[in-house]
Coordinates of C-alpha atoms in Angstrom, one line a residue:
X1 CA 2.8 114.8 85.8
X2 CA 4.8 118.0 85.9
X3 CA 5.6 117.3 89.7
X4 CA 6.8 113.8 89.0
X5 CA 8.8 115.1 86.0
X6 CA 10.6 117.7 88.1
X7 CA 11.1 115.2 90.7
X8 CA 12.8 112.7 88.4
X9 CA 14.6 115.6 87.0
X10 CA 15.9 116.6 90.4
X11 CA 17.1 113.2 91.1
X12 CA 18.8 112.4 87.7
X13 CA 22.4 112.9 86.6
X14 CA 22.9 115.1 83.7
X15 CA 26.4 114.7 82.0
X16 CA 27.7 116.5 78.9
X17 CA 31.2 116.6 77.4
X18 CA 33.3 119.4 78.7
X19 CA 35.0 122.0 76.6
X20 CA 38.4 120.6 77.2
X21 CA 39.9 117.7 75.2
X22 CA 38.8 114.4 76.7
X23 CA 37.3 116.0 79.8
X24 CA 33.7 115.2 81.2
X25 CA 31.7 117.6 83.4
X26 CA 29.3 116.0 85.8
X27 CA 26.6 118.4 87.3
X28 CA 24.2 117.2 90.0
X29 CA 21.0 119.1 90.1
X30 CA 18.3 118.8 92.7
X31 CA 15.0 120.5 93.5
X32 CA 14.7 123.3 96.0
X33 CA 13.0 120.8 98.4
X34 CA 15.6 118.1 98.3
X35 CA 17.2 117.6 101.7
X36 CA 20.5 116.9 100.3
X37 CA 20.5 120.0 98.3
X38 CA 19.3 122.0 101.2
X39 CA 22.1 120.7 103.4
X40 CA 24.6 121.5 100.7
X41 CA 23.3 125.0 100.4
X42 CA 23.5 125.4 104.2
X43 CA 27.1 124.4 104.1
X44 CA 27.9 127.0 101.7
X45 CA 28.0 125.1 98.6
X46 CA 25.8 126.1 95.5
X47 CA 23.7 123.6 93.8
X48 CA 25.1 124.6 90.5
X49 CA 28.7 123.6 91.5
X50 CA 30.3 121.2 89.2
X51 CA 32.9 118.4 89.6
X52 CA 35.4 118.2 86.8
X53 CA 37.4 115.1 86.4
X54 CA 40.4 115.2 84.1
X55 CA 41.1 112.4 81.7
X56 CA 43.5 109.8 83.1
X57 CA 43.2 111.2 86.7
X58 CA 46.9 112.5 86.6
X59 CA 46.3 115.3 88.9
X60 CA 44.5 113.4 91.4
X61 CA 47.1 110.4 91.4
X62 CA 50.1 112.8 91.7
X63 CA 48.4 114.4 94.8
X64 CA 47.7 111.1 96.2
X65 CA 51.3 109.8 95.8
X66 CA 52.7 112.5 97.9
X67 CA 51.3 111.2 101.2
X68 CA 52.7 107.8 100.4
X69 CA 56.1 109.2 99.6
X70 CA 56.1 111.1 103.0
X71 CA 55.0 107.8 104.6
X72 CA 58.0 105.9 103.0
X73 CA 60.6 108.6 104.0
X74 CA 59.3 108.7 107.4
X75 CA 59.6 104.9 107.9
X76 CA 63.0 104.8 106.3
X77 CA 64.1 107.5 108.9
X78 CA 62.6 105.6 111.7
X79 CA 64.3 102.4 110.5
X80 CA 67.7 104.1 110.4
X81 CA 66.9 105.6 113.8
X82 CA 66.4 102.1 115.3
X83 CA 69.4 100.3 113.8
X84 CA 71.9 103.2 114.3
X85 CA 72.6 102.3 118.0
X86 CA 73.1 98.7 117.1
X87 CA 75.4 99.5 114.2
X88 CA 77.5 101.8 116.5
X89 CA 77.8 99.0 119.0
X90 CA 78.9 96.6 116.4
X91 CA 81.5 99.2 115.1
X92 CA 82.8 99.6 118.6
X93 CA 83.3 95.8 119.0
X94 CA 84.9 95.7 115.5
X95 CA 87.4 98.3 116.5
X96 CA 88.1 96.6 119.8
X97 CA 88.9 93.3 117.9
X98 CA 91.4 95.2 115.7
X99 CA 92.5 97.9 118.1
X100 CA 96.3 97.7 117.4
X101 CA 95.7 97.7 113.6
X102 CA 93.4 100.8 113.9
X103 CA 96.0 102.6 116.0
X104 CA 98.9 101.7 113.8
X105 CA 97.0 102.6 110.6
X106 CA 96.1 106.0 112.0
X107 CA 99.6 106.7 113.3
X108 CA 101.4 105.8 110.1
X109 CA 99.0 107.7 108.0
X110 CA 99.3 110.9 110.3
X111 CA 103.1 110.6 110.0
X112 CA 103.0 110.4 106.2
X113 CA 100.7 113.4 105.9
X114 CA 102.9 115.4 108.1
X115 CA 106.1 114.2 106.4
X116 CA 104.5 115.3 103.0
X117 CA 104.0 118.8 104.3
X118 CA 107.6 118.9 105.6
X119 CA 109.0 117.9 102.3
X120 CA 107.0 120.3 100.4
X121 CA 108.2 123.2 102.7
X122 CA 111.8 122.1 102.3
X123 CA 111.5 122.1 98.4
X124 CA 110.0 125.6 98.4
X125 CA 112.9 126.8 100.4
X126 CA 115.3 126.2 97.4
X127 CA 118.7 127.4 98.4
X128 CA 117.7 128.4 101.9
X129 CA 117.2 124.8 102.9
X130 CA 119.8 123.5 105.4
X131 CA 121.5 120.2 104.9
X132 CA 121.5 119.4 108.6
X133 CA 117.7 119.6 108.7
X134 CA 117.4 117.4 105.6
X135 CA 119.8 114.8 107.1
X136 CA 117.8 114.8 110.3
X137 CA 114.5 114.4 108.4
X138 CA 116.0 111.7 106.4
X139 CA 117.2 109.7 109.5
X140 CA 113.7 110.2 111.2
X141 CA 111.9 108.8 108.2
X142 CA 114.2 105.8 107.8
X143 CA 114.0 105.0 111.6
X144 CA 110.1 105.2 111.4
X145 CA 110.1 102.8 108.4
X146 CA 112.5 100.2 109.9
X147 CA 110.6 100.4 113.3
X148 CA 107.3 99.6 111.8
X149 CA 108.7 96.6 109.9
X150 CA 110.5 95.4 113.0
X151 CA 107.4 95.6 115.1
X152 CA 105.4 93.5 112.5
X153 CA 108.2 91.2 111.6
X154 CA 106.2 88.0 111.9
X155 CA 103.0 89.4 110.3
X156 CA 103.6 88.7 106.5
X157 CA 104.3 92.3 105.8
X158 CA 107.7 91.5 104.0
X159 CA 106.7 88.9 101.7
X160 CA 104.2 91.1 99.7
X161 CA 106.8 94.0 99.9
X162 CA 109.0 91.9 97.5
X163 CA 106.1 90.7 95.3
X164 CA 105.8 87.4 97.0
X165 CA 102.3 86.0 98.0
X166 CA 101.6 85.2 101.7
X167 CA 101.9 81.7 102.6
X168 CA 98.4 81.4 104.0
X169 CA 95.2 82.8 102.7
X170 CA 94.8 86.1 104.6
X171 CA 91.4 87.1 105.9
X172 CA 89.8 90.1 104.3
X173 CA 90.6 92.8 107.0
X174 CA 94.1 91.3 107.4
X175 CA 94.7 91.7 103.6
X176 CA 93.5 95.3 103.7
X177 CA 95.9 96.0 106.7
X178 CA 98.9 94.4 105.0
X179 CA 98.3 96.4 101.8
X180 CA 97.8 99.7 103.6
X181 CA 100.9 99.4 105.9
X182 CA 103.0 98.5 102.9
X183 CA 101.6 101.3 100.9
X184 CA 102.2 103.8 103.5
X185 CA 105.7 102.6 104.4
X186 CA 106.8 102.5 100.7
X187 CA 105.8 106.2 100.4
X188 CA 107.6 107.0 103.5
X189 CA 110.8 105.4 102.1
X190 CA 110.5 107.1 98.8
X191 CA 110.4 110.5 100.8
X192 CA 113.8 109.7 102.1
X193 CA 114.9 109.4 98.4
X194 CA 113.4 112.8 97.8
X195 CA 115.3 114.4 100.7
X196 CA 118.6 113.1 99.2
X197 CA 117.6 114.6 96.0
X198 CA 117.0 118.0 97.8
X199 CA 120.4 117.8 99.5
X200 CA 122.0 117.1 96.0
X201 CA 120.2 120.0 94.4
X202 CA 120.4 122.5 97.4
X203 CA 122.1 125.3 95.4
X204 CA 120.5 124.7 92.0
X205 CA 119.5 127.4 89.8
X206 CA 118.3 127.5 86.0
X207 CA 118.7 124.1 84.4
X208 CA 119.7 122.2 87.6
X209 CA 116.5 123.3 89.3
X210 CA 114.5 122.1 86.3
X211 CA 116.3 118.9 86.7
X212 CA 115.5 118.7 90.4
X213 CA 111.8 119.0 89.5
X214 CA 112.0 116.3 86.8
X215 CA 113.9 114.0 89.1
X216 CA 111.2 114.3 91.9
X217 CA 108.6 113.8 89.3
X218 CA 110.4 110.7 88.0
X219 CA 110.7 109.2 91.6
X220 CA 107.1 109.8 92.2
X221 CA 105.9 108.1 89.0
X222 CA 108.2 105.1 89.7
X223 CA 106.8 104.9 93.2
X224 CA 103.2 105.0 91.7
X225 CA 104.1 102.1 89.4
X226 CA 105.5 100.1 92.3
X227 CA 102.5 101.0 94.5
X228 CA 100.2 99.7 91.7
X229 CA 101.8 96.3 91.7
X230 CA 102.2 96.1 95.5
X231 CA 98.7 94.7 96.3
X232 CA 98.9 92.1 93.6
X233 CA 100.4 89.2 95.5
X234 CA 98.0 89.7 98.5
X235 CA 94.9 89.7 96.4
X236 CA 96.1 86.9 94.2
X237 CA 96.4 84.7 97.4
X238 CA 93.2 86.0 98.6
X239 CA 91.2 85.2 95.4
X240 CA 92.9 81.9 94.8
X241 CA 91.1 80.1 97.5
X242 CA 90.2 76.5 96.7
X243 CA 87.5 76.3 99.4
X244 CA 85.3 78.4 97.0
X245 CA 85.9 75.7 94.2
X246 CA 88.6 75.7 91.5
X247 CA 86.3 77.2 88.9
X248 CA 85.2 80.1 90.9
X249 CA 88.7 80.8 92.4
X250 CA 90.3 80.7 89.0
X251 CA 87.6 83.1 87.6
X252 CA 88.0 85.6 90.2
X253 CA 91.7 85.6 90.1
X254 CA 91.8 85.9 86.4
X255 CA 89.4 88.8 86.5
X256 CA 91.4 90.6 89.2
X257 CA 94.7 90.2 87.1
X258 CA 92.9 91.5 84.0
X259 CA 91.7 94.6 85.9
X260 CA 95.1 95.0 87.4
X261 CA 96.8 94.8 84.1
X262 CA 94.8 97.8 82.7
X263 CA 95.9 100.1 85.7
X264 CA 99.4 99.0 85.5
X265 CA 99.7 99.8 81.8
X266 CA 98.6 103.3 82.6
X267 CA 101.2 103.7 85.3
X268 CA 103.8 102.4 82.9
X269 CA 103.1 104.9 80.3
X270 CA 103.2 107.8 82.9
X271 CA 106.6 106.6 84.0
X272 CA 107.9 106.4 80.6
X273 CA 106.7 109.9 80.0
X274 CA 108.5 111.0 83.0
X275 CA 111.7 109.3 81.7
X276 CA 111.3 111.0 78.4
X277 CA 111.0 114.4 80.0
X278 CA 114.0 113.9 82.0
X279 CA 116.2 113.0 78.8
X280 CA 114.9 116.1 77.0
X281 CA 117.7 118.7 76.8
X282 CA 115.6 121.8 75.8
X283 CA 112.8 123.5 77.6
X284 CA 109.6 121.9 76.4
X285 CA 107.6 124.9 76.9
X286 CA 109.9 127.5 75.1
X287 CA 113.5 128.0 74.3
X288 CA 116.5 129.7 76.0
X289 CA 116.5 133.5 75.0
X290 CA 119.7 135.4 73.7
X291 CA 121.1 138.3 75.5
X292 CA 119.8 140.5 72.7
X293 CA 116.2 139.2 73.4
X294 CA 116.3 139.7 77.0
X295 CA 117.6 143.3 76.7
X296 CA 114.9 144.0 74.1
X297 CA 112.4 142.6 76.7
X298 CA 113.7 145.0 79.3
X299 CA 115.8 142.5 81.0
X300 CA 113.5 142.3 84.0
X301 CA 111.5 139.2 85.0
X302 CA 107.9 140.0 85.5
X303 CA 107.5 137.2 88.1
X304 CA 110.4 138.1 90.5
X305 CA 110.9 141.7 89.4
X306 CA 114.7 141.3 89.2
X307 CA 117.3 140.9 86.5
X308 CA 116.7 137.9 84.5
X309 CA 118.8 134.8 85.2
X310 CA 118.9 132.2 82.5
X311 CA 116.1 133.8 80.6
X312 CA 113.5 131.6 78.8
X313 CA 111.5 132.6 75.7
X314 CA 108.1 131.1 75.8
X315 CA 106.1 130.2 72.7
X316 CA 104.0 133.4 73.3
X317 CA 107.3 135.4 73.0
X318 CA 107.3 136.5 76.7
X319 CA 110.5 136.1 78.6
X320 CA 111.1 135.1 82.2
X321 CA 113.8 133.7 84.4
X322 CA 114.1 130.0 84.2
X323 CA 113.7 129.5 87.9
X324 CA 110.7 131.5 88.1
X325 CA 108.8 130.1 85.1
X326 CA 109.8 126.5 85.9
X327 CA 108.1 127.0 89.5
X328 CA 105.2 128.5 87.8
X329 CA 104.6 125.7 85.4
X330 CA 104.6 123.3 88.3
X331 CA 101.2 124.5 88.8
X332 CA 99.8 126.2 85.7
X333 CA 100.0 125.6 81.9
X334 CA 99.5 129.2 80.7
X335 CA 101.8 132.2 80.3
X336 CA 101.9 134.4 83.6
X337 CA 101.2 137.5 81.4
X338 CA 99.0 136.8 78.6
X339 CA 97.5 133.5 79.9
X340 CA 98.2 131.8 76.5
X341 CA 98.4 128.0 76.6
X342 CA 102.2 127.3 76.7
X343 CA 102.9 123.9 78.5
X344 CA 101.4 121.0 76.6
X345 CA 99.0 118.6 78.4
X346 CA 101.6 116.2 79.7
X347 CA 102.0 114.2 82.9
X348 CA 101.4 115.9 86.2
X349 CA 104.5 117.3 87.8
X350 CA 105.6 116.4 91.3
X351 CA 108.5 118.9 91.3
X352 CA 107.1 120.6 94.5
X353 CA 108.2 117.5 96.4
X354 CA 104.6 116.3 97.0
X355 CA 103.6 112.6 97.3
X356 CA 100.4 111.2 96.2
X357 CA 98.2 110.6 99.5
X358 CA 95.6 108.3 97.9
X359 CA 95.7 104.7 99.2
X360 CA 96.3 102.0 96.7
X361 CA 94.1 99.3 98.0
X362 CA 93.6 97.1 94.9

């Protein structure tokens, strides 16, 4: 009886609640003569080893998910590797179909980026810039604009330029091309206007220099407003496609015009702010200092380290030349000395002659 009792005890499973919350400890006991126990002991495992299973199996599931995640990432990488050559092949065919459009777009964009750098350098020269150089730059800009429109005189570029929809519904990529060319050429034409302003304000100092920055900013915000309206006739004609049904085409056209209205209102507000800044007679970040105030401050500009010319008293009571502090506030909003906030959070200034380089596609 004792032997059968020990045998049944060796083959049985004894379970008891573990010390942790909701955990169960399972211990398998075997007799010394049990072959399974002997093999386990030979393998280096003790008969008294326990297997603990946590409630919910969170640890086990997390460890099991990792191989599957690696498996998924591996298959995604293999899939990308397989379709990449075919995608590149289709891209090459697409570029070949629109080869002229690609080259023209890259060319006019490169010319615009270079023109923007030239204009910023000419603006930074102030009184040292040469009229002959500005005249030459203006002529080159104008010839470039007229040359592009002459080359594409039969490709529906001029009608959207004057806010007239194209006669026919343009394909998607044709619509993108029309918008990008017009958007770039309008910016190039605006650069000629900025060159003329630089010629007019060549020897400007003090108030006239500040007025030059305000005029350049006004031209840029007028340009941004016009550029926001420029894609409208093209997309209006594109969405108003009766082949998709009157209801669908009317719905998409109405949604586009609604979205467009919100962006145009923002551009109108910025333009009106630029007009208001131009009409303001005083310095909106301070006031002109008297001779006594300039002498009391040492009559030396901390920016240019020279005798003050048209001194301006900031709200923080520091005094600088108007030329110096105006150029400073083209980039900053704080005082050059004490870093106190002086210039109000107003519209962005384009007084350095720069032009926005982001394309207005919609």
